[in-house]
CSV table of C-alpha atoms and ligand atoms in Angstrom, one decimal:
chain,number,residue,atom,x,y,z
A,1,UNK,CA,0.0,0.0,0.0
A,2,UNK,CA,1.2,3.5,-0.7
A,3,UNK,CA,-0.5,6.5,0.4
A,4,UNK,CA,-1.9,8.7,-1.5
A,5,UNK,CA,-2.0,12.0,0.9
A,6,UNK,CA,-1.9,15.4,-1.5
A,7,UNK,CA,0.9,18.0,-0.1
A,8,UNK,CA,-1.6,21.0,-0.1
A,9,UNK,CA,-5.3,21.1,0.9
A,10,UNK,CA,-8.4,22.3,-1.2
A,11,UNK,CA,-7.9,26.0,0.6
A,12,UNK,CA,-4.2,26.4,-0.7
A,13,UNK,CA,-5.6,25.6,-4.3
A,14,UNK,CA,-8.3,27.9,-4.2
A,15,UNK,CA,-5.5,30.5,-3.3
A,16,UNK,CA,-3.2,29.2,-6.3
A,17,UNK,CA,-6.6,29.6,-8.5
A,18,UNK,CA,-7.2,33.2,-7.9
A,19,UNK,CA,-3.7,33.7,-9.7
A,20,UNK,CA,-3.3,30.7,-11.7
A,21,UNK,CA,-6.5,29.1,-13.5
A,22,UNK,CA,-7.0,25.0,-14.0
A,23,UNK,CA,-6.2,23.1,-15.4
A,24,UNK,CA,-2.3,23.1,-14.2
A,25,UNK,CA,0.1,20.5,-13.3
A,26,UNK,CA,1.8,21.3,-9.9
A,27,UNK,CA,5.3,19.6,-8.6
A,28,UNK,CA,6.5,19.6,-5.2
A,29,UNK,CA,10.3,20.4,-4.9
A,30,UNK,CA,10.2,18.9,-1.2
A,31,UNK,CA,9.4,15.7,-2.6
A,32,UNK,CA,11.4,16.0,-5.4
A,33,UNK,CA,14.4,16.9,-3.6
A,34,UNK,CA,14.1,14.0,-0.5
A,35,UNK,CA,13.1,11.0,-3.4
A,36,UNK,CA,16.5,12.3,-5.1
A,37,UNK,CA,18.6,12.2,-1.6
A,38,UNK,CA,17.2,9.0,-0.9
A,39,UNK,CA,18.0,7.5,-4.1
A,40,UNK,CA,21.5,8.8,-4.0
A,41,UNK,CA,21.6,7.5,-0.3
A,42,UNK,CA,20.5,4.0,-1.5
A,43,UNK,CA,22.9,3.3,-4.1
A,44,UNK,CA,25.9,4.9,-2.1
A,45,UNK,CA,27.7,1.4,-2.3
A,46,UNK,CA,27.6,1.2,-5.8
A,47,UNK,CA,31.0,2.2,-7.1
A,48,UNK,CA,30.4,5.6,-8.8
A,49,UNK,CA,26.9,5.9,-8.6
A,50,UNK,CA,25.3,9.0,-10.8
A,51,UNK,CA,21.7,9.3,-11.8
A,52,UNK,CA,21.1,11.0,-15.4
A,53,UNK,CA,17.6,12.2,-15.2
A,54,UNK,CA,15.6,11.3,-18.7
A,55,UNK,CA,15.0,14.6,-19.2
A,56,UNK,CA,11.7,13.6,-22.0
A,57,UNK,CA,9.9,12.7,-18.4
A,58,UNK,CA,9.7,15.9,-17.3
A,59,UNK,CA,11.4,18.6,-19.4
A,60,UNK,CA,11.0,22.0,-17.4
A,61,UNK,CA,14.8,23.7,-16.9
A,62,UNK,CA,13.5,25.0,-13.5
A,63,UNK,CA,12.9,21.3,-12.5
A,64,UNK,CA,16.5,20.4,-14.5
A,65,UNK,CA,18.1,23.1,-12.1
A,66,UNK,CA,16.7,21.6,-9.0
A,67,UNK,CA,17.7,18.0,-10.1
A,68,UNK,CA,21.1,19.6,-11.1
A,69,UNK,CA,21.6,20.8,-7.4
A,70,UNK,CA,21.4,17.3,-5.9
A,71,UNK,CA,24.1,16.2,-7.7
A,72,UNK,CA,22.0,14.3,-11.0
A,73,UNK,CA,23.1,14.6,-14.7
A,74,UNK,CA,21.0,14.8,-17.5
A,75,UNK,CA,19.8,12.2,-19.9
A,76,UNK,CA,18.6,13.4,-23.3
A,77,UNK,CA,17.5,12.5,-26.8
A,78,UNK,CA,16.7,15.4,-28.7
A,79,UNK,CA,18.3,18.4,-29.3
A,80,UNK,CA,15.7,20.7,-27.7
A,81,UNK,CA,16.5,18.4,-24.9
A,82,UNK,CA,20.3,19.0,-24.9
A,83,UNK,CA,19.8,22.5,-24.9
A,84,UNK,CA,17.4,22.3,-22.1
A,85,UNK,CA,20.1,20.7,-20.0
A,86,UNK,CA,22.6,22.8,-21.4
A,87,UNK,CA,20.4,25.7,-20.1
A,88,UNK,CA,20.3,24.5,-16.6
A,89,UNK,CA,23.5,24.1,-16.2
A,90,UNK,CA,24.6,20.7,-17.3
A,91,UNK,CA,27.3,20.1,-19.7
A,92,UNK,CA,30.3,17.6,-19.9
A,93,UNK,CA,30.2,14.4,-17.5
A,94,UNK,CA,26.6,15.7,-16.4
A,95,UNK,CA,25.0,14.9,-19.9
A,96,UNK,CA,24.0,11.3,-21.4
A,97,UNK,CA,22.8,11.3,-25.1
A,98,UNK,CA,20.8,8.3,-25.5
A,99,UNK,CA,18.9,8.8,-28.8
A,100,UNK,CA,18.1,6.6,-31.7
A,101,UNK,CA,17.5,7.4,-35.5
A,102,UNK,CA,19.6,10.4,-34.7
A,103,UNK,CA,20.0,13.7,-36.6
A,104,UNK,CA,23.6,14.9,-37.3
A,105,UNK,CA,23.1,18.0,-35.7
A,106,UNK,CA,22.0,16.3,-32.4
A,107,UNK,CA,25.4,14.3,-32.4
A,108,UNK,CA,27.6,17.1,-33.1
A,109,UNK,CA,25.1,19.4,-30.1
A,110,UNK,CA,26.3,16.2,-27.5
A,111,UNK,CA,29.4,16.4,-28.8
A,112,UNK,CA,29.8,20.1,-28.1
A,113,UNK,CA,28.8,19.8,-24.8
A,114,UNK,CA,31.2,17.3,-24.2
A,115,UNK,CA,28.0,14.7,-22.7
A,116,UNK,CA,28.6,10.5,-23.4
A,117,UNK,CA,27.2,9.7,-26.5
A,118,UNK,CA,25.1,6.6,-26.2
A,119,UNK,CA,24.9,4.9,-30.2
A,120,UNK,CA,22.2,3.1,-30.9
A,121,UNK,CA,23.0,1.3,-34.0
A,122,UNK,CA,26.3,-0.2,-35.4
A,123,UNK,CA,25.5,2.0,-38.7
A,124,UNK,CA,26.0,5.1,-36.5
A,125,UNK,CA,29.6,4.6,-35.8
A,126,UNK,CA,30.9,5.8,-39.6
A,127,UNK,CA,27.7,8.5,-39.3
A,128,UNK,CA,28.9,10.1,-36.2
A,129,UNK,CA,32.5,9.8,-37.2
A,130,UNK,CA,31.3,11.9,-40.0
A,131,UNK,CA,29.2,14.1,-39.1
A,132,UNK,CA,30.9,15.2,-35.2
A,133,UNK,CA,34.0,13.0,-35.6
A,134,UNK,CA,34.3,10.1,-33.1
A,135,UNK,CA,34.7,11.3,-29.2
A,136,UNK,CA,37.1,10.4,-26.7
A,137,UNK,CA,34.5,7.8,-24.9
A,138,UNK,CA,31.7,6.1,-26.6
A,139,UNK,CA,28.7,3.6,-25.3
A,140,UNK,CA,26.8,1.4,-27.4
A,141,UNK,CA,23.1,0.5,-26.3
A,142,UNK,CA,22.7,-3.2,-26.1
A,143,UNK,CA,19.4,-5.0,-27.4
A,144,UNK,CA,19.6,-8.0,-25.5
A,145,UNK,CA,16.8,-9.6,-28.2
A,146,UNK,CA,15.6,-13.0,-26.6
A,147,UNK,CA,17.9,-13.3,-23.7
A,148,UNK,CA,15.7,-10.7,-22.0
A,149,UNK,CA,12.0,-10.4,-21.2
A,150,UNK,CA,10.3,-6.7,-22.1
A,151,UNK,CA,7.5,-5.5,-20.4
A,152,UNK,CA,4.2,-3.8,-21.2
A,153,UNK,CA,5.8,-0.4,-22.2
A,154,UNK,CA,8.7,-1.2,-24.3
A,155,UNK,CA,7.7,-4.3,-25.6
A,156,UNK,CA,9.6,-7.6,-26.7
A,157,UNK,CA,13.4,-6.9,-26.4
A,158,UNK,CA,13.5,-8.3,-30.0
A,159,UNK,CA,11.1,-6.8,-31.3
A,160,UNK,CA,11.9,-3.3,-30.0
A,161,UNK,CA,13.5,-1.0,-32.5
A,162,UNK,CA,16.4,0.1,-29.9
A,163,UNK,CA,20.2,-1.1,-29.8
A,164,UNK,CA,23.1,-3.4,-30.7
A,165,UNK,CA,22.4,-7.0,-31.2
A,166,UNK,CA,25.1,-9.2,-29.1
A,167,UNK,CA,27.3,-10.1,-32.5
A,168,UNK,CA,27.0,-6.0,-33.2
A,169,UNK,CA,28.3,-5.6,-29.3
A,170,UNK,CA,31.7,-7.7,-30.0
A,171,UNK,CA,32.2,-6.0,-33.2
A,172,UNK,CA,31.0,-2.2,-33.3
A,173,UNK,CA,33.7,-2.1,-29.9
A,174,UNK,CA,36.1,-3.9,-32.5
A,175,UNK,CA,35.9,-1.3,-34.6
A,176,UNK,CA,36.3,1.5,-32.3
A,177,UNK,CA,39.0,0.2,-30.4
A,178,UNK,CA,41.2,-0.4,-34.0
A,179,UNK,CA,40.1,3.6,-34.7
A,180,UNK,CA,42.2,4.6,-31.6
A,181,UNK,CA,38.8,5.0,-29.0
A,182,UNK,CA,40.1,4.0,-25.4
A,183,UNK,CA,37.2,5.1,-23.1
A,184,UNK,CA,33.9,2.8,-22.7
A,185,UNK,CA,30.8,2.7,-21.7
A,186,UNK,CA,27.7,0.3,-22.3
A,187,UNK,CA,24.1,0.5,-21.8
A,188,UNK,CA,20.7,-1.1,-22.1
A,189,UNK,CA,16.7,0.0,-21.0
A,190,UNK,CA,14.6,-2.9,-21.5
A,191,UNK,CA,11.8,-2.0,-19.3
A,192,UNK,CA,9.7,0.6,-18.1
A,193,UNK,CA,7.7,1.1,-15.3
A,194,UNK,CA,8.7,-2.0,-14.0
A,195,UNK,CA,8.0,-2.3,-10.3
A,196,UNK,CA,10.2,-5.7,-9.5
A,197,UNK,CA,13.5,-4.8,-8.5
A,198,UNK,CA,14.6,-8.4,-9.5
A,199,UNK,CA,14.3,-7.3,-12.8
A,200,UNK,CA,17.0,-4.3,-12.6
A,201,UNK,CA,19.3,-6.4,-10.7
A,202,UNK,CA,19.2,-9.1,-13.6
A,203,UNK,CA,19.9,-6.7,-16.3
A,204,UNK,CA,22.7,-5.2,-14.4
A,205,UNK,CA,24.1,-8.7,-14.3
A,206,UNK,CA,23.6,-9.4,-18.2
A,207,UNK,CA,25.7,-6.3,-18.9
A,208,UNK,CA,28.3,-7.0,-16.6
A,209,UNK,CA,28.7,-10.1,-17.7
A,210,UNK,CA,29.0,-9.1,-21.3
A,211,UNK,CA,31.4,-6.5,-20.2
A,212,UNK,CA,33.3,-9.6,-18.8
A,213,UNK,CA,33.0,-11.1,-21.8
A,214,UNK,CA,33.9,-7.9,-24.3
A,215,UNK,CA,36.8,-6.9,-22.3
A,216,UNK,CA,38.3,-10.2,-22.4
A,217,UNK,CA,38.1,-11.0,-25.7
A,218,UNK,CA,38.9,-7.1,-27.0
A,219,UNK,CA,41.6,-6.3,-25.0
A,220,UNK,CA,39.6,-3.0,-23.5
A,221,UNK,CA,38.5,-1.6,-20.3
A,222,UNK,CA,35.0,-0.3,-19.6
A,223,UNK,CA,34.7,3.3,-17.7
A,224,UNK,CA,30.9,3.0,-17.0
A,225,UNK,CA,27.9,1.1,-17.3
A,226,UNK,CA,24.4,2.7,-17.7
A,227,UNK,CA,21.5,0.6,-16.7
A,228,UNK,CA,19.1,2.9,-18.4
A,229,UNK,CA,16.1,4.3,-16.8
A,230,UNK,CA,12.4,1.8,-16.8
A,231,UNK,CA,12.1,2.0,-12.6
A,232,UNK,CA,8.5,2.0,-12.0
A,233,UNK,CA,6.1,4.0,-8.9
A,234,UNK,CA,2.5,2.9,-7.5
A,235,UNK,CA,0.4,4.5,-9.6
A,236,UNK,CA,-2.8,2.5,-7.4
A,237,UNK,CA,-3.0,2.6,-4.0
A,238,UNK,CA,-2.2,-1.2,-3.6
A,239,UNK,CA,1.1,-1.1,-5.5
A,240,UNK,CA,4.3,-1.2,-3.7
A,241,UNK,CA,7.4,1.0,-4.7
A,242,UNK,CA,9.8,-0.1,-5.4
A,243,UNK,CA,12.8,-0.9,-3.0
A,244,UNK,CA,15.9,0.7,-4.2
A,245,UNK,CA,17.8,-0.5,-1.8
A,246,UNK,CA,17.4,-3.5,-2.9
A,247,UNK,CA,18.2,-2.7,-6.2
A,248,UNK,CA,21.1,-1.4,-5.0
A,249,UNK,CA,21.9,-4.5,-3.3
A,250,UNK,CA,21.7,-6.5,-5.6
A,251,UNK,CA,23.4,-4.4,-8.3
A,252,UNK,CA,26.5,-4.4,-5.7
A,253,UNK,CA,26.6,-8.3,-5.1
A,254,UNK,CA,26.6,-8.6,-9.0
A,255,UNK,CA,29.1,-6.2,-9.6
A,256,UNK,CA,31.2,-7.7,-6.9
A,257,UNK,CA,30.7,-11.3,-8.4
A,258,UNK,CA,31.6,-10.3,-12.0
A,259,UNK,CA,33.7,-7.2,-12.8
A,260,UNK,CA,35.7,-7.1,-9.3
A,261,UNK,CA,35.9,-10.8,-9.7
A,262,UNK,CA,37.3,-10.1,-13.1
A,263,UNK,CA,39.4,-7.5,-12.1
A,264,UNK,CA,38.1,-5.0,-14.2
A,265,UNK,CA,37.0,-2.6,-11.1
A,266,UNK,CA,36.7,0.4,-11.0
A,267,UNK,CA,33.4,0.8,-13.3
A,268,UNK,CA,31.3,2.8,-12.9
A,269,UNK,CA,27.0,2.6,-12.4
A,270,UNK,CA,24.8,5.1,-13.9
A,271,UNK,CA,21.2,5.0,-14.2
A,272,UNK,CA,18.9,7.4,-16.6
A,273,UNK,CA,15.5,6.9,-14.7
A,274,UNK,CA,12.4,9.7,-15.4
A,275,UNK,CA,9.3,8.3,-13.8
A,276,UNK,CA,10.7,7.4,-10.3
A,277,UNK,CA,12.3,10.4,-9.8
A,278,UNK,CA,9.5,12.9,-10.1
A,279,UNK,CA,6.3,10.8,-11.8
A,280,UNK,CA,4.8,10.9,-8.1
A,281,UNK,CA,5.5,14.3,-6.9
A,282,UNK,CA,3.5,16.0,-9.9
A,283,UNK,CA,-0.5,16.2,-9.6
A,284,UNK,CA,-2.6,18.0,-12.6
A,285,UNK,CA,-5.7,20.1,-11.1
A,286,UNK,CA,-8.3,20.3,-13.1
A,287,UNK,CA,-12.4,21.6,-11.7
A,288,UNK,CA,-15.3,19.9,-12.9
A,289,UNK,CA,-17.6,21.9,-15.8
A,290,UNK,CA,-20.1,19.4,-16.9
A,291,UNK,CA,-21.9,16.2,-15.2
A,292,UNK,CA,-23.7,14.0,-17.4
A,293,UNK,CA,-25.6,11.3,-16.6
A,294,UNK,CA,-26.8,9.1,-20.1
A,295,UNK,CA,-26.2,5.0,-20.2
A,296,UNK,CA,-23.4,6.0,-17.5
A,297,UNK,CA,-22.5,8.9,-15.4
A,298,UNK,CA,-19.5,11.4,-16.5
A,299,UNK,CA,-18.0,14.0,-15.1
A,300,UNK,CA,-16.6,16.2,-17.6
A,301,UNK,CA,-13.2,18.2,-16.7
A,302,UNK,CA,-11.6,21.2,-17.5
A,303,UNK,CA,-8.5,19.5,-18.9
A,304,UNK,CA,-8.5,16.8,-21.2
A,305,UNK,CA,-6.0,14.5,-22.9
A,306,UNK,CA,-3.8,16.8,-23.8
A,307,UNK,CA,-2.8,17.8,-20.4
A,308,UNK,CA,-2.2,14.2,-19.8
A,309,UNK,CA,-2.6,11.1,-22.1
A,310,UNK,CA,-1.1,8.3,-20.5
A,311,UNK,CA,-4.7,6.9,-19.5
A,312,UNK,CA,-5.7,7.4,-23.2
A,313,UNK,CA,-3.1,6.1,-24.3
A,314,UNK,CA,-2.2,2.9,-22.6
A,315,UNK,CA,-4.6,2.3,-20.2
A,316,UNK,CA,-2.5,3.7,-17.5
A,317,UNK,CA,-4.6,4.4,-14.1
A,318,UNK,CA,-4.2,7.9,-12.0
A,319,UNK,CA,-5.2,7.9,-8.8
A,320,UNK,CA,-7.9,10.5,-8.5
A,321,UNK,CA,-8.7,12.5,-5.2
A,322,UNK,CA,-11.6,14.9,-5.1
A,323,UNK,CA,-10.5,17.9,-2.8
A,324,UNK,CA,-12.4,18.5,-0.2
A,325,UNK,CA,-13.8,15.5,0.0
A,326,UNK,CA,-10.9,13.2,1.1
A,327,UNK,CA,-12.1,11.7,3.6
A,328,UNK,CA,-15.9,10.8,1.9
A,329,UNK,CA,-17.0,7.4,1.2
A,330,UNK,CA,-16.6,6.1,-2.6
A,331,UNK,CA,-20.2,5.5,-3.1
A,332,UNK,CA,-20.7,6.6,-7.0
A,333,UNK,CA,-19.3,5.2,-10.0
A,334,UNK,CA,-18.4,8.2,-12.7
A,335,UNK,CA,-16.0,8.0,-15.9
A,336,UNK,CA,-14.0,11.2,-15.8
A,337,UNK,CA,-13.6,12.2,-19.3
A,338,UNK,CA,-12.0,15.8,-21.2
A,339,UNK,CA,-13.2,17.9,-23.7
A,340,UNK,CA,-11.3,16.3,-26.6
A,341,UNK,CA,-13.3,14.4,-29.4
A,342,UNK,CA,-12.1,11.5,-29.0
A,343,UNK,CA,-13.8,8.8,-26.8
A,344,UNK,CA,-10.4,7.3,-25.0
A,345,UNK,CA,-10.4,11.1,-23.8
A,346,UNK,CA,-10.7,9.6,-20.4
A,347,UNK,CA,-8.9,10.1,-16.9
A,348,UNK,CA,-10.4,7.2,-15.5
A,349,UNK,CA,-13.3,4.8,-16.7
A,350,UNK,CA,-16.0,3.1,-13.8
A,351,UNK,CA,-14.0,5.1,-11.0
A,352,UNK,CA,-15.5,4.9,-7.5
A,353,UNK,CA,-15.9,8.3,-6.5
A,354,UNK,CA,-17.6,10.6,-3.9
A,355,UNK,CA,-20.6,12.3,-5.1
A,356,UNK,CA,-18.8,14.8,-7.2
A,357,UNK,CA,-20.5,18.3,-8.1
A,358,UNK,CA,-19.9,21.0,-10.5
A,359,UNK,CA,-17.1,23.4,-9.3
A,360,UNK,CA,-15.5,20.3,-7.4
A,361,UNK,CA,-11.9,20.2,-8.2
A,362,UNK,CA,-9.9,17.3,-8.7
A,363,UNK,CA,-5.7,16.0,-8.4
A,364,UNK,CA,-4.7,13.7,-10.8
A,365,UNK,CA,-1.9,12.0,-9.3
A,366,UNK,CA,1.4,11.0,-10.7
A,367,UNK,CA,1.9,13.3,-13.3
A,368,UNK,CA,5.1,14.5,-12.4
A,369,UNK,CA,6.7,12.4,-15.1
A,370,UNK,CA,5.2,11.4,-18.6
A,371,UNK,CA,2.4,13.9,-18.3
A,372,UNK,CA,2.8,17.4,-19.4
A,373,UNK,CA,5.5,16.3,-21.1
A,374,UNK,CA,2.9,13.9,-23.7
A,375,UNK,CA,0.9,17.0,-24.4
A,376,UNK,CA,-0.6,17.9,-27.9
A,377,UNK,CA,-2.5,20.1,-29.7
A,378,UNK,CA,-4.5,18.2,-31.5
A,379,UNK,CA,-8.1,19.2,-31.4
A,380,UNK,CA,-6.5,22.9,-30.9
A,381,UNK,CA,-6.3,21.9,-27.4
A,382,UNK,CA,-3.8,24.2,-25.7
A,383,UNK,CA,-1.4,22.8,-23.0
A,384,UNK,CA,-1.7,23.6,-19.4
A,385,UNK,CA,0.3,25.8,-17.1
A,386,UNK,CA,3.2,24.5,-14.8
A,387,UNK,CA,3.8,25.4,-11.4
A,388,UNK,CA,6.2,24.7,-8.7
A,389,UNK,CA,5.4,24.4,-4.9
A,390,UNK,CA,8.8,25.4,-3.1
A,391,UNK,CA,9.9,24.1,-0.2
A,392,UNK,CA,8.6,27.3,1.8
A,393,UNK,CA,5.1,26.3,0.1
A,394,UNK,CA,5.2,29.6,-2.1
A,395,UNK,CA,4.3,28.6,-5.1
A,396,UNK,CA,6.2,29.5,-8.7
A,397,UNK,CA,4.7,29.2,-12.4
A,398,UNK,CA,7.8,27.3,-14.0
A,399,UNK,CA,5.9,27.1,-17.4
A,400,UNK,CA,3.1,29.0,-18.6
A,401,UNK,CA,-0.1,27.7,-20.3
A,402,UNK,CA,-0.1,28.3,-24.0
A,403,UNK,CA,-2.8,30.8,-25.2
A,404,UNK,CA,-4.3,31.0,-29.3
A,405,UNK,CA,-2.1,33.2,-30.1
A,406,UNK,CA,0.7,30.1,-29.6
A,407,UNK,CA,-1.3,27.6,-31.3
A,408,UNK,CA,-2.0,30.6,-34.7
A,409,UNK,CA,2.0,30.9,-33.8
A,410,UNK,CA,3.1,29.3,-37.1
A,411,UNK,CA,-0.1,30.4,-39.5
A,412,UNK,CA,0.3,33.2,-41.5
A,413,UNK,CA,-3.4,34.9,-41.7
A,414,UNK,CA,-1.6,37.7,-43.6
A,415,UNK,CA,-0.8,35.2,-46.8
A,416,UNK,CA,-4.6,34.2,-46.0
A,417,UNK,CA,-5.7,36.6,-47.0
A,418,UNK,CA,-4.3,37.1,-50.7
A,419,UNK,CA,-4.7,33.0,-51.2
A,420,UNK,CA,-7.3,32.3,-53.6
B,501,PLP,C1,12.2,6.9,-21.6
B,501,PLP,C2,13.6,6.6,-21.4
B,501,PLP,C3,14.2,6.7,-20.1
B,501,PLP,C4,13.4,7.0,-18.9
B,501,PLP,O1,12.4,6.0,-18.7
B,501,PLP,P1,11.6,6.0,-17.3
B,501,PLP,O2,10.6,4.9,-17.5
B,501,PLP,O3,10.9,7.4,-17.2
B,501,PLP,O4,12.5,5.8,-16.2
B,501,PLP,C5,15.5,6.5,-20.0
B,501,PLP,N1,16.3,6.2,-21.1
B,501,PLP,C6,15.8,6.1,-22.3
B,501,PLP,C7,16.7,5.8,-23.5
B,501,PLP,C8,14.4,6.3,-22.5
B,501,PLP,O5,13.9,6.2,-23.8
């Protein structure tokens, strides 16, 4: 069971509201910061620990900054995203470049910066030696294919579009190493939002052992391995986090059993997680406009799917509380839908609820990751404002909400006008 307690009450956002209208997404930097401490705290064993925050989770430079100041790097795959971390401060050893079907222009932007470029395809060795020339230290992403289960999310290892095959492991580093390269790294992400820790500790061992393997039989030494990002958080009430100490744990006892074993210590352990590091400490509030009872009962919001479409998009469930109105029994049955035109427009399907009215405003929980981020404009929907609660529970707007004149941004009414 995890709790699912709101950090402000319905009276602090009324006050937000008289400055900032719903819908809005809301993070709270407490949170933030203490989940990032205690993360750090948990893997303190593991040698060279770093945490490269997928920036695509969450992509807000004010959030970056905050992320920055307890000690995490950035992971991106864009180069919007680069530039985001670049603009909060992160450049060098604090930036991770995991992309795939890359640009030029985003290689040579990593390569600027001085990040670790992540390659996900053999093909992109010649390209990036090209287009940015080959950097001191290079990672390949591996696609373990059968010899690893997938999950939900990210599919089928082998049928996922991502990585290296194994043969494409032992030869891309071939390559590299008879080009001159010295410095290492390896990576994988075969899951996400994956709550059993087993399942981090087992890829950590498949890479290591690899990297047993690859050093061996190239003659090379690994700086760092990057066990990608995939950690998952109770999105229901009956879901258990997961225990990243026992990650950690187990990560160490692997590490201990195959590259100390081997010798080939010191290497060192990143991660490039999103969702666990700020998917629960986001909420979207959104007030109800419509109720409409027909062959079932719907309580129409001020957001829609634009703000956040994870439910619309796989299924996902978001806790929903109704403020106010914590602490009232379940008794009625609603789908809580948007205002977009399409009918998987929905926050939650068959949801028990307490009697809801219009005006009543509502917390979608766990959007601090994959939510705002997903939005669209499809339907000329516009996205929502984002705000910050700080630590001294002022509140900050770290983002804006777009307005028409954003969404008209790249129309030109002018050559309208003379187009017949
Ligand atoms: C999406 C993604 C992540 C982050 O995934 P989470 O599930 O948010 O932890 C990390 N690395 C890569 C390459 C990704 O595509």
């Amino acid at each position: 069971m995890v709790s699912k307690d709101l950090p402000f009450t319905k009276e602090d956002i009324l006050k937000i509201m008289e400055k900032y209208p719903t819908p809005f997404h809301i993070y709270d930097e407490k949170a933030i910061r203490e989940n990032a401490r205690r993360m750090k705290s948990a893997f303190k064993d593991v040698p060279g620990f770093k945490e490269f925050f997928a920036v695509k989770a969450l992509p807000n430079p004010f959030i970056l900054k905050i992320l920055k100041e307890e000690g995490f790097g950035a992971d991106c795959s864009s180069l919007p995203e680069l530039i985001l971390a670049e603009k909060a401060g992160m450049t060098g050893d604090d930036i991770m470049f995991s992309s795939n079907d890359t640009p030029a222009e985003e290689f040579v932007k990593a390569k600027e910066l001085g990040g670790f470029i992540n390659l996900d395809d053999i093909s992109h060795i010649p390209y990036l030696e090209k287009y940015a020339g080959l950097p001191e230290i290079v990672c390949f992403r591996y696609n373990p294919g059968p010899l690893k289960e997938g999950n939900a999310i990210i599919g089928k290892p082998e049928e996922a579009k991502y990585g290296f095959t194994r043969e494409q492991m032992f030869e891309g580093y071939r390559i590299l190493r008879d080009k001159g390269v010295k410095r290492f790294g390896m990576h994988t992400m075969v899951a996400s939002n994956e709550l059993n820790p087993d399942y981090f500790v087992e890829t950590a061992r498949i890479l290591f052992e690899l990297i047993v393997e690859i050093s061996k039989e190239l003659g090379i030494h690994f700086e760092f391995v990057n066990l990608g990002g995939g950690i998952g958080i109770p999105y229901r009430p009956e879901q258990e986090p997961v225990s990243l100490e026992a990650v950690a744990k187990g990560v160490k006892e692997a590490y201990d059993a195959t590259i100390t074993a081997n010798g080939l210590a010191p290497l060192k352990v990143y991660l490039e997680c999103g969702r666990v590091i700020t998917g629960p400490y986001g909420y979207l509030i959104s007030q109800v406009r419509h109720l409409k009872s027909t062959y079932k009962d719907y309580v129409g919001l001020d957001s829609c799917m634009a703000n956040l479409m994870r439910p619309g998009m796989y299924g996902a469930y978001h806790h929903i509380t109704v403020l106010g109105k914590e602490k009232k029994a379940p008794t009625h049955k609603y789908d809580v839908t948007g205002s977009l035109c399409e009918n998987n427009d929905k926050f939650a399907i068959d949801r028990m609820l307490p009697e809801i009215e219009i005006g009543d405003i509502l917390a979608i929980h766990d959007t601090g990751a994959h939510g705002h981020a997903m939005g669209f404009n499809y339907n000329g929907k516009l996205r929502s404002a984002e705000l910050l609660l700080r630590e001294d529970r002022s509140v900050v707007q770290i983002r804006r909400a777009e307005t028409i004149e954003d969404y008209f941004a790249t129309l030109d009414f002018e050559q309208l006008k003379s187009f017949r």
